[in-house]
Structure formats: C-alpha cells, structure tokens
Amino acid sequence: MKTLFINVKELVQVRDSSVRKISGENMRELPILRNAFLLIENQQIQDFGLMSDLPDLNVDQKIDATGKIILPSWCDSHTHLVFATTREEEFVDRINGLTYEEIASKGGGILNSAKKLQNCSEDELYEAAVLRLKEVIMLGTGAIEIKSGYGLSVNDELKMLRIIKRLKQYFSIPIKATFLGAHAFPKVFKENRQGYIDLIIKKMLPKITEENLADYIDVFCEKGYFTPTETDRILYAGKTHGLLPKVHVNQFNAIGGIAICIKNNALSVDHLEVIGDEDVEFLKDSDTMPVALPSCSFFLGIPYTDGKKIIANGLPLALASDFNPGSSPSGNMNFVVSLACIKMKLTPEEAVNAATINGAYAMGLSDQLGSITKGKLANLIMTKEITSYRFIPYNFGSQCIDKIFVKGQEIFE
Ligand code: NIG
Ligand code: FE
C-alpha cells in the first residue's frame, strides 16, 4: 500500500537517520520543508521532498494536505495509564489547601490507587486502559511508555505488566513497559523497608524476566519514598535482569538521586522540578535524557522543571505527560507542548523537538520514530488548516488535529 501526501504546507521535523536526540542550542532548530510531498510505503516513510521535485508515482491513495501541517506523532515516554479509578477527592483536598505529600500521608496518593487496583480484575483494568490509550492516540500520541507501580504486591505488579503486554499486542503503536514496583512502600512493609525491597528484587524481578514483561525499571526516588541508596540497589538489580533505568527523581526534593541514576546508566531521569547545578554536571557526562512533565506541575501547582537551564547547559530535554490519576490526569501531549512553551518558556521548536525525537530517545525508540526520516514508521499527525506549527502550542486547549496515521494507516477511533 502506497500513500502519497501532496501540497503539505509544512512537513515538520525532517531529519537524517543518524539523528537520535537533539541537545542544547540545536533544540532551537526544527527542520521544515514547505510545500512538500510525503510518500508512505509498507508502514514506513519512503520518501519526501518539495512539491517541485515530486516524481511521477503510481500510488494507491493520494491525500491533499493543502494548508495543513504534517509532523511526527508525539512520543510520550512517561505514563501510568493502567489504573483503577480517578482520584477527584484528592483534587478537592488540594483545592482546599492540602499538599500532595499531606494527602499521601493520610492514606491517599499512590497507596490509594494501589488499594483500588488490587480489587480490580485484570480484564476490567485492561478495558479501562484501552479506552485511555485510544483517547491519547487520537490526540496524536504515536508511541508510549506505560509503568506498573499501582500493584505493589507480586501478583498485582505482574497483573499490571500483563495488562501492558496485552496492550502491546492489541495496539499498533509501539509501547514500552516499565516495572515500577518501587513506587511506594505498601503499608505492611512500612516498618520493614528491606523486606519490600527484597520482595522486588528476589520475587518480582525474576518473574518479570521469566515472562518478559518489562523493558525498563523505575523507582520513585524521593523523601518518604525510596532513598538514593535503596534506589541504587533496585536499579542495579534491574540492570542484572536486562532492564535499563528510567527514574522518578527530584520531583519535590534533590536528595542525590540523579548521580545514582547516571551511575546505573539510566536511559532517562524524569520530573526534575528541583534540579541543582551539581545534577546538571552529572547529566553532562551521560547519555541520559532529562524528561520534564509540565502537566504534573500544572495540576499539582508545583514548580516547573527548569528546562531552559537544562538546555542552556548543552543537554537534551524530552517532554512527557505523566498521565496518572494523582498528579496528571491527562495524557494530552498537545497540552504538554503548550505548557512547555507557556510556563517553561521553551520555544515551539524546542518543545516539538522535546516531544518527538527526544521523547522517542527516552524510550529507546529514536531509531524508529520521532522524526520525518526515510525508513522510520509513518506515525503522523496531520493538522487542520493552520498558520504554522507554532499554532499548535499557541492554540492551547483546542484541537487542531485533522487526521492521525499509525504505520501509514488512518486511525478513526
Ligand atoms: O509521576 N511521583 C510519583 N508518581 C506519579 C504520581 C503517582 C500518583 O500520585 O498516583 C508521578 O507524579
Ligand atoms: Fe510518573
């Protein structure tokens, strides 16, 4: 099946196949072809160029994109979209003045979600996750990472990861699974932290490897959750099972977690709402992708990650949604890109680079996705008729997507 897009007003994020991530001042550049064609064959990008250079082609389908913009789909490298129920009661508590930490310490937060998930069947959870995933795909997400972490027992963590495995089989977008057994200490282990860490390392990890249920390992490294020393132990164990780290770190406090992540060759460090100069120095010596989650900052009313500082130091930056019921109940990457521009002061070019190619890198997919590159998967967003790609972040809260393509096929629901 050959599909040809013609008269594309702007073909955005056109890159050579050698580019895996964009760093520092290069993030201000977003390569674009104006008045372009794009040819898709066998699910992949086969060719593209200026309309003036369009060769004579025999195709099965021709799509006129006059006035419209085509860009690679969003690559959302950090979500928790398998969960049981939403948490509006905590939302109201926060409106009334409680903090995320205070809500967690009175039994809300992650443990609240875990209790609810433990009481749901695998099928119920799967059906709810399917609906959420369909929704974000229609919002332009063309690759996604999904974490466990609301199970917090051997059976329930495995249940979550099996659901993610089913999602991988059902959906045609690439999905990566991250094991986050170290999301919080279950109540029964409150006085026996070693006991829970042993459970993760000795019971959960071997089963996960046996069933090939995860690609990555994550820990919530934070005061009141997992210390840097505990994080080190868990990440190291994950690595011995072939799982690279992608870590929740520096959300509320800088407690030395970033150095530990880098020591363990983390693929990404995520959150970073609090980031010190020494953390930036550690990142400079690494291949680790810093990931900002601005819709979490928006929803919790906490500081935004200082993405400008990260980029000014020559580092790359990715953006992700953190879709979860507690701190970011939206997986809308269009809104994430808007927030990055409006609140983090990224330029639209920086934000699009962060939400496409760098997002792909943060889940080990930048050889397949994240740019308009020959041979990459044809996961694409085609907008309505708009002025330029800058309209996408500018027009926050509205929908400027016309059509979504996954592996070259238009998606309708
Ligand atoms: O990324 N910070 C830790 N984990 C999630 C929130 C989880 C929850 O509140 O349910 C986050 O923000
Ligand atoms: Fe998260």
Short mmCIF file of C-alpha atoms and ligand atoms in Angstrom, two decimals:
data_model
loop_
_atom_site.label_atom_id
_atom_site.label_comp_id
_atom_site.label_asym_id
_atom_site.label_seq_id
_atom_site.Cartn_x
_atom_site.Cartn_y
_atom_site.Cartn_z
CA MET A 1 0.00 0.00 0.00
CA LYS A 2 1.42 3.35 -1.10
CA THR A 3 0.03 6.61 0.23
CA LEU A 4 1.15 9.97 -1.09
CA PHE A 5 0.54 13.24 0.74
CA ILE A 6 0.77 16.25 -1.55
CA ASN A 7 0.84 20.03 -1.03
CA VAL A 8 1.87 19.71 2.63
CA LYS A 9 2.09 23.28 3.92
CA GLU A 10 4.82 22.39 6.42
CA LEU A 11 6.49 19.00 6.77
CA VAL A 12 7.93 19.34 10.24
CA GLN A 13 10.91 17.65 11.90
CA VAL A 14 12.66 16.39 8.77
CA ARG A 15 15.84 14.64 9.89
CA ASP A 16 18.61 12.41 8.74
CA SER A 17 18.54 8.85 10.09
CA SER A 18 21.73 9.38 12.09
CA VAL A 19 19.98 11.80 14.50
CA ARG A 20 18.97 10.08 17.74
CA LYS A 21 18.41 13.07 20.03
CA ILE A 22 18.72 16.85 19.91
CA SER A 23 20.67 18.75 22.57
CA GLY A 24 21.41 22.28 23.71
CA GLU A 25 21.11 25.11 21.22
CA ASN A 26 20.33 22.66 18.41
CA MET A 27 16.94 22.26 20.06
CA ARG A 28 16.04 25.72 18.73
CA GLU A 29 16.16 24.36 15.21
CA LEU A 30 13.23 22.48 13.77
CA PRO A 31 13.92 21.50 10.17
CA ILE A 32 10.91 22.05 7.92
CA LEU A 33 10.03 21.58 4.27
CA ARG A 34 7.37 23.97 2.95
CA ASN A 35 5.03 22.85 0.18
CA ALA A 36 6.16 19.27 0.37
CA PHE A 37 5.17 15.73 -0.55
CA LEU A 38 5.47 12.66 1.67
CA LEU A 39 5.34 9.09 0.42
CA ILE A 40 4.43 6.17 2.71
CA GLU A 41 5.01 2.56 1.76
CA ASN A 42 4.93 -0.62 3.86
CA GLN A 43 4.07 1.31 7.04
CA GLN A 44 7.19 3.44 6.68
CA ILE A 45 8.28 6.80 5.36
CA GLN A 46 9.60 6.00 1.92
CA ASP A 47 10.37 9.43 0.53
CA PHE A 48 9.67 13.15 0.91
CA GLY A 49 10.71 16.38 -0.70
CA LEU A 50 9.49 19.61 -2.25
CA MET A 51 6.41 19.51 -4.48
CA SER A 52 8.56 20.95 -7.23
CA ASP A 53 10.64 17.74 -7.08
CA LEU A 54 7.71 15.31 -6.92
CA PRO A 55 8.50 12.33 -9.13
CA ASP A 56 5.87 10.60 -11.25
CA LEU A 57 4.45 7.97 -8.91
CA ASN A 58 1.85 5.23 -9.02
CA VAL A 59 0.12 5.19 -5.65
CA ASP A 60 -2.94 3.58 -4.02
CA GLN A 61 -4.06 6.66 -2.14
CA LYS A 62 -3.39 10.37 -2.56
CA ILE A 63 -4.13 12.82 0.28
CA ASP A 64 -4.21 16.54 -0.45
CA ALA A 65 -2.76 18.37 2.57
CA THR A 66 -3.18 21.89 1.24
CA GLY A 67 -2.96 24.37 4.14
CA LYS A 68 -2.16 21.54 6.57
CA ILE A 69 0.88 20.59 8.57
CA ILE A 70 2.32 17.12 9.00
CA LEU A 71 4.55 16.23 11.90
CA PRO A 72 5.73 13.02 13.52
CA SER A 73 3.41 11.77 16.26
CA TRP A 74 4.10 12.71 19.85
CA CYS A 75 6.33 10.24 21.70
CA ASP A 76 5.08 10.09 25.30
CA SER A 77 7.87 8.46 27.28
CA HIS A 78 6.32 8.56 30.77
CA THR A 79 2.80 7.45 31.71
CA HIS A 80 0.94 5.41 34.30
CA LEU A 81 -2.16 4.84 32.21
CA VAL A 82 -3.10 1.50 33.72
CA PHE A 83 -5.06 2.41 36.85
CA ALA A 84 -8.32 1.55 38.54
CA THR A 85 -10.12 4.78 39.34
CA THR A 86 -9.66 8.50 39.19
CA ARG A 87 -8.93 10.50 42.38
CA GLU A 88 -11.16 13.56 42.33
CA GLU A 89 -11.45 13.52 46.14
CA GLU A 90 -7.73 14.34 46.39
CA PHE A 91 -8.16 17.03 43.76
CA VAL A 92 -10.72 18.69 46.01
CA ASP A 93 -8.48 18.21 49.08
CA ARG A 94 -5.72 20.04 47.22
CA ILE A 95 -8.05 22.85 46.24
CA ASN A 96 -8.82 23.14 49.94
CA GLY A 97 -5.14 23.54 50.77
CA LEU A 98 -3.59 20.11 51.33
CA THR A 99 -0.33 19.28 49.55
CA TYR A 100 0.42 16.11 47.52
CA GLU A 101 2.64 14.90 50.39
CA GLU A 102 -0.03 15.61 53.04
CA ILE A 103 -2.65 13.74 51.01
CA ALA A 104 -0.27 10.79 50.62
CA SER A 105 0.48 10.67 54.32
CA LYS A 106 -3.22 10.44 55.19
CA GLY A 107 -3.68 7.35 53.01
CA GLY A 108 -4.27 8.97 49.65
CA GLY A 109 -1.84 9.07 46.78
CA ILE A 110 -0.15 6.03 45.33
CA LEU A 111 -1.34 3.70 48.13
CA ASN A 112 -4.92 4.79 47.46
CA SER A 113 -4.55 3.84 43.79
CA ALA A 114 -2.85 0.57 44.76
CA LYS A 115 -5.73 -0.44 47.06
CA LYS A 116 -8.22 0.20 44.29
CA LEU A 117 -6.19 -1.62 41.65
CA GLN A 118 -5.74 -4.67 43.87
CA ASN A 119 -9.54 -5.00 43.97
CA CYS A 120 -10.00 -4.87 40.19
CA SER A 121 -9.77 -7.77 37.78
CA GLU A 122 -7.20 -7.83 35.01
CA ASP A 123 -9.96 -7.59 32.40
CA GLU A 124 -11.60 -4.55 33.99
CA LEU A 125 -8.27 -2.75 34.19
CA TYR A 126 -7.39 -3.72 30.65
CA GLU A 127 -10.66 -2.37 29.22
CA ALA A 128 -10.21 0.95 31.03
CA ALA A 129 -6.62 1.25 29.80
CA VAL A 130 -7.72 0.51 26.21
CA LEU A 131 -10.11 3.47 26.33
CA ARG A 132 -7.42 5.80 27.67
CA LEU A 133 -4.92 4.66 25.10
CA LYS A 134 -7.41 5.12 22.26
CA GLU A 135 -8.08 8.63 23.52
CA VAL A 136 -4.42 9.67 23.56
CA ILE A 137 -3.75 8.11 20.16
CA MET A 138 -6.49 10.35 18.73
CA LEU A 139 -4.68 13.26 20.42
CA GLY A 140 -1.55 12.46 18.44
CA THR A 141 0.45 10.08 20.63
CA GLY A 142 2.17 7.59 18.34
CA ALA A 143 4.44 5.81 20.84
CA ILE A 144 4.05 5.47 24.59
CA GLU A 145 5.70 4.12 27.71
CA ILE A 146 3.48 2.70 30.45
CA LYS A 147 4.53 1.91 34.01
CA SER A 148 3.35 -0.56 36.61
CA GLY A 149 3.55 0.71 40.19
CA TYR A 150 -0.02 0.61 41.45
CA GLY A 151 0.20 -3.11 42.23
CA LEU A 152 2.85 -3.13 44.97
CA SER A 153 2.49 -6.88 45.53
CA VAL A 154 3.95 -9.70 43.46
CA ASN A 155 0.60 -10.64 41.94
CA ASP A 156 -0.66 -7.13 41.35
CA GLU A 157 2.57 -5.84 39.79
CA LEU A 158 2.54 -8.85 37.46
CA LYS A 159 -1.14 -8.17 36.76
CA MET A 160 -0.33 -4.62 35.67
CA LEU A 161 2.58 -5.70 33.49
CA ARG A 162 0.48 -8.41 31.84
CA ILE A 163 -2.09 -5.76 31.01
CA ILE A 164 0.63 -3.66 29.37
CA LYS A 165 1.73 -6.74 27.44
CA ARG A 166 -1.85 -7.19 26.17
CA LEU A 167 -1.93 -3.52 25.16
CA LYS A 168 1.30 -4.06 23.21
CA GLN A 169 -0.34 -6.92 21.34
CA TYR A 170 -3.62 -5.10 20.63
CA PHE A 171 -2.35 -1.68 19.59
CA SER A 172 -0.22 -0.93 16.57
CA ILE A 173 1.69 1.95 18.16
CA PRO A 174 4.96 0.98 19.86
CA ILE A 175 4.52 0.57 23.63
CA LYS A 176 7.29 0.19 26.20
CA ALA A 177 6.67 -1.33 29.65
CA THR A 178 8.40 -0.11 32.78
CA PHE A 179 8.43 -2.00 36.07
CA LEU A 180 7.79 0.44 38.94
CA GLY A 181 7.35 -1.90 41.90
CA ALA A 182 9.38 0.70 43.84
CA HIS A 183 6.68 3.37 43.56
CA ALA A 184 5.84 3.42 47.30
CA PHE A 185 6.21 1.19 50.34
CA PRO A 186 3.00 -0.78 50.97
CA LYS A 187 1.56 -0.24 54.48
CA VAL A 188 2.51 -3.72 55.68
CA PHE A 189 6.15 -3.01 54.87
CA LYS A 190 6.25 0.44 56.47
CA GLU A 191 8.48 -0.81 59.27
CA ASN A 192 10.27 -3.34 57.07
CA ARG A 193 11.66 -1.49 54.08
CA GLN A 194 14.29 -4.15 53.43
CA GLY A 195 11.53 -6.72 53.28
CA TYR A 196 9.76 -4.89 50.45
CA ILE A 197 12.99 -4.25 48.54
CA ASP A 198 13.84 -7.94 48.85
CA LEU A 199 10.38 -8.77 47.51
CA ILE A 200 11.03 -6.54 44.49
CA ILE A 201 14.46 -7.96 43.81
CA LYS A 202 14.02 -11.60 44.71
CA LYS A 203 10.39 -12.26 43.83
CA MET A 204 9.11 -9.69 41.34
CA LEU A 205 12.12 -9.21 39.08
CA PRO A 206 12.76 -12.91 38.36
CA LYS A 207 9.09 -13.47 37.46
CA ILE A 208 9.05 -10.38 35.26
CA THR A 209 12.11 -11.58 33.37
CA GLU A 210 10.70 -15.09 33.07
CA GLU A 211 7.56 -13.76 31.37
CA ASN A 212 9.43 -10.99 29.53
CA LEU A 213 7.05 -8.38 30.93
CA ALA A 214 9.18 -5.24 31.14
CA ASP A 215 11.61 -3.19 29.10
CA TYR A 216 12.71 -0.75 31.83
CA ILE A 217 12.88 -0.33 35.59
CA ASP A 218 11.80 2.72 37.59
CA VAL A 219 11.99 3.84 41.23
CA PHE A 220 10.33 6.83 42.93
CA CYS A 221 13.50 8.29 44.49
CA GLU A 222 12.14 10.88 46.90
CA LYS A 223 11.88 11.78 50.61
CA GLY A 224 9.26 9.49 52.14
CA TYR A 225 9.59 7.01 49.28
CA PHE A 226 12.91 5.40 48.20
CA THR A 227 16.30 6.74 49.31
CA PRO A 228 19.19 7.05 46.83
CA THR A 229 20.85 4.00 48.43
CA GLU A 230 17.67 1.94 48.07
CA THR A 231 17.26 3.25 44.52
CA ASP A 232 20.81 2.18 43.70
CA ARG A 233 20.17 -1.34 44.90
CA ILE A 234 16.94 -1.70 42.94
CA LEU A 235 18.30 -0.17 39.73
CA TYR A 236 21.36 -2.39 39.89
CA ALA A 237 19.18 -5.47 40.34
CA GLY A 238 17.01 -4.34 37.42
CA LYS A 239 20.08 -3.99 35.24
CA THR A 240 21.20 -7.51 36.04
CA HIS A 241 17.81 -8.57 34.66
CA GLY A 242 18.40 -6.54 31.49
CA LEU A 243 16.18 -3.58 32.45
CA LEU A 244 17.66 -0.11 31.96
CA PRO A 245 16.53 2.54 34.44
CA LYS A 246 14.03 5.34 33.77
CA VAL A 247 13.64 7.04 37.11
CA HIS A 248 11.26 9.34 39.01
CA VAL A 249 13.73 11.70 40.64
CA ASN A 250 13.97 15.27 42.00
CA GLN A 251 10.21 15.86 41.97
CA PHE A 252 9.94 17.54 45.37
CA ASN A 253 13.47 17.32 46.77
CA ALA A 254 17.02 16.91 45.48
CA ILE A 255 18.42 14.08 47.59
CA GLY A 256 21.26 12.86 45.41
CA GLY A 257 19.23 10.59 43.17
CA ILE A 258 20.44 11.86 39.82
CA ALA A 259 24.04 10.77 40.43
CA ILE A 260 22.77 7.29 41.31
CA CYS A 261 20.68 7.13 38.13
CA ILE A 262 23.63 8.10 35.98
CA LYS A 263 25.89 5.63 37.73
CA ASN A 264 23.35 2.99 36.69
CA ASN A 265 23.25 4.21 33.04
CA ALA A 266 19.69 5.46 33.24
CA LEU A 267 18.03 5.97 29.88
CA SER A 268 16.09 8.87 31.38
CA VAL A 269 15.63 10.86 34.58
CA ASP A 270 12.11 12.17 34.89
CA HIS A 271 10.45 15.06 36.80
CA LEU A 272 13.45 17.25 37.84
CA GLU A 273 11.22 20.00 39.19
CA VAL A 274 14.08 20.59 41.62
CA ILE A 275 17.48 20.46 39.96
CA GLY A 276 20.82 21.70 41.28
CA ASP A 277 23.98 22.72 39.45
CA GLU A 278 25.75 19.54 40.50
CA ASP A 279 22.88 17.49 38.99
CA VAL A 280 23.38 19.30 35.69
CA GLU A 281 27.10 18.48 35.83
CA PHE A 282 26.36 14.78 36.33
CA LEU A 283 23.97 14.84 33.38
CA LYS A 284 26.59 16.43 31.14
CA ASP A 285 28.74 13.33 31.47
CA SER A 286 25.97 10.96 30.45
CA ASP A 287 23.72 9.71 27.66
CA THR A 288 20.74 10.07 29.99
CA MET A 289 17.71 12.03 28.75
CA PRO A 290 16.24 14.58 31.20
CA VAL A 291 12.43 14.44 30.98
CA ALA A 292 10.10 17.23 32.09
CA LEU A 293 6.45 16.60 32.96
CA PRO A 294 4.81 20.03 32.90
CA SER A 295 1.20 18.84 33.22
CA CYS A 296 2.14 17.35 36.60
CA SER A 297 3.48 20.76 37.70
CA PHE A 298 0.32 22.39 36.35
CA PHE A 299 -2.01 20.00 38.12
CA LEU A 300 -0.20 19.91 41.49
CA GLY A 301 0.78 23.58 41.46
CA ILE A 302 4.45 22.73 42.00
CA PRO A 303 7.42 24.37 40.24
CA TYR A 304 8.03 23.62 36.57
CA THR A 305 11.25 21.87 35.58
CA ASP A 306 13.87 24.43 34.60
CA GLY A 307 14.11 23.21 31.03
CA LYS A 308 15.81 26.40 29.90
CA LYS A 309 18.68 25.78 32.31
CA ILE A 310 18.97 22.16 31.18
CA ILE A 311 19.10 23.18 27.51
CA ALA A 312 21.42 26.14 28.19
CA ASN A 313 23.92 23.64 29.58
CA GLY A 314 24.03 21.83 26.27
CA LEU A 315 21.79 18.99 27.41
CA PRO A 316 18.81 17.48 25.61
CA LEU A 317 15.30 17.61 27.07
CA ALA A 318 12.21 15.48 26.49
CA LEU A 319 8.60 16.20 27.39
CA ALA A 320 6.07 13.61 28.55
CA SER A 321 2.55 13.61 30.01
CA ASP A 322 2.97 11.55 33.22
CA PHE A 323 -0.67 10.51 32.62
CA ASN A 324 -1.81 9.15 36.03
CA PRO A 325 -4.78 9.61 38.37
CA GLY A 326 -2.91 11.51 41.09
CA SER A 327 -0.65 14.12 39.59
CA SER A 328 -1.57 14.41 35.90
CA PRO A 329 -4.96 13.03 34.94
CA SER A 330 -4.46 13.90 31.28
CA GLY A 331 -2.37 12.27 28.59
CA ASN A 332 -2.86 15.12 26.14
CA MET A 333 0.58 15.81 24.66
CA ASN A 334 -0.71 18.86 22.77
CA PHE A 335 -1.38 20.46 26.12
CA VAL A 336 2.03 19.33 27.42
CA VAL A 337 3.69 21.07 24.46
CA SER A 338 1.64 24.22 25.12
CA LEU A 339 2.56 24.22 28.81
CA ALA A 340 6.23 23.76 27.95
CA CYS A 341 6.07 26.92 25.84
CA ILE A 342 3.85 28.98 28.09
CA LYS A 343 5.16 28.01 31.53
CA MET A 344 8.67 26.62 30.91
CA LYS A 345 9.41 29.23 28.23
CA LEU A 346 10.58 26.71 25.68
CA THR A 347 10.30 27.93 22.10
CA PRO A 348 7.84 25.96 19.94
CA GLU A 349 10.86 24.47 18.16
CA GLU A 350 12.40 23.29 21.45
CA ALA A 351 9.06 21.92 22.62
CA VAL A 352 8.40 19.98 19.41
CA ASN A 353 11.92 18.51 19.47
CA ALA A 354 11.38 17.55 23.12
CA ALA A 355 8.01 15.88 22.46
CA THR A 356 9.04 13.95 19.34
CA ILE A 357 12.63 12.81 18.72
CA ASN A 358 13.81 13.28 22.33
CA GLY A 359 10.69 11.55 23.65
CA ALA A 360 11.45 8.66 21.31
CA TYR A 361 15.03 8.53 22.64
CA ALA A 362 13.72 8.43 26.23
CA MET A 363 12.02 5.11 25.46
CA GLY A 364 14.69 3.65 23.21
CA LEU A 365 12.72 4.24 20.02
CA SER A 366 14.51 7.06 18.24
CA ASP A 367 15.75 4.72 15.51
CA GLN A 368 12.10 4.08 14.54
CA LEU A 369 10.13 7.18 15.47
CA GLY A 370 10.22 10.85 16.40
CA SER A 371 11.09 12.44 13.05
CA ILE A 372 10.23 12.50 9.37
CA THR A 373 13.06 10.27 8.25
CA LYS A 374 13.22 7.70 5.48
CA GLY A 375 12.71 4.23 6.93
CA LYS A 376 11.01 5.39 10.13
CA LEU A 377 7.45 4.32 10.96
CA ALA A 378 4.77 6.51 9.41
CA ASN A 379 3.15 7.55 12.70
CA LEU A 380 1.96 11.03 11.85
CA ILE A 381 -0.22 13.93 12.86
CA MET A 382 -1.91 15.90 10.08
CA THR A 383 -3.38 19.15 11.37
CA LYS A 384 -6.38 21.11 10.19
CA GLU A 385 -5.60 24.16 8.07
CA ILE A 386 -3.48 26.30 10.41
CA THR A 387 -0.97 29.11 10.04
CA SER A 388 2.16 27.20 11.11
CA TYR A 389 3.35 24.55 13.57
CA ARG A 390 3.63 27.33 16.15
CA PHE A 391 -0.16 27.46 16.23
CA ILE A 392 -0.20 24.04 17.96
CA PRO A 393 1.20 25.25 21.31
CA TYR A 394 -0.35 28.69 20.90
CA ASN A 395 -3.85 27.32 20.46
CA PHE A 396 -3.80 25.59 23.90
CA GLY A 397 -6.81 23.57 24.94
CA SER A 398 -8.20 23.38 21.43
CA GLN A 399 -7.87 20.62 18.97
CA CYS A 400 -6.06 21.32 15.73
CA ILE A 401 -5.59 17.72 14.60
CA ASP A 402 -7.38 16.66 11.42
CA LYS A 403 -6.14 13.10 10.91
CA ILE A 404 -3.94 10.59 12.73
CA PHE A 405 -1.88 7.93 10.98
CA VAL A 406 -0.27 4.91 12.59
CA LYS A 407 2.07 2.90 10.38
CA GLY A 408 0.63 4.80 7.45
CA GLN A 409 -2.98 3.85 8.22
CA GLU A 410 -5.53 6.47 9.18
CA ILE A 411 -6.96 5.85 12.65
CA PHE A 412 -10.63 6.65 13.25
CA GLU A 413 -11.26 5.94 16.95
O1 NIG B 1 4.91 10.72 38.42
N1 NIG B 1 5.65 10.84 41.61
C1 NIG B 1 5.34 9.68 41.58
N2 NIG B 1 4.47 9.07 40.77
C2 NIG B 1 3.48 9.75 39.98
C3 NIG B 1 2.26 10.09 40.74
C4 NIG B 1 1.56 8.90 41.17
C5 NIG B 1 0.27 9.13 41.88
O2 NIG B 1 0.07 10.14 42.57
O3 NIG B 1 -0.56 8.23 41.74
C6 NIG B 1 4.09 10.95 39.29
O4 NIG B 1 3.76 12.11 39.57
FE FE B 2 5.20 9.49 36.91
#
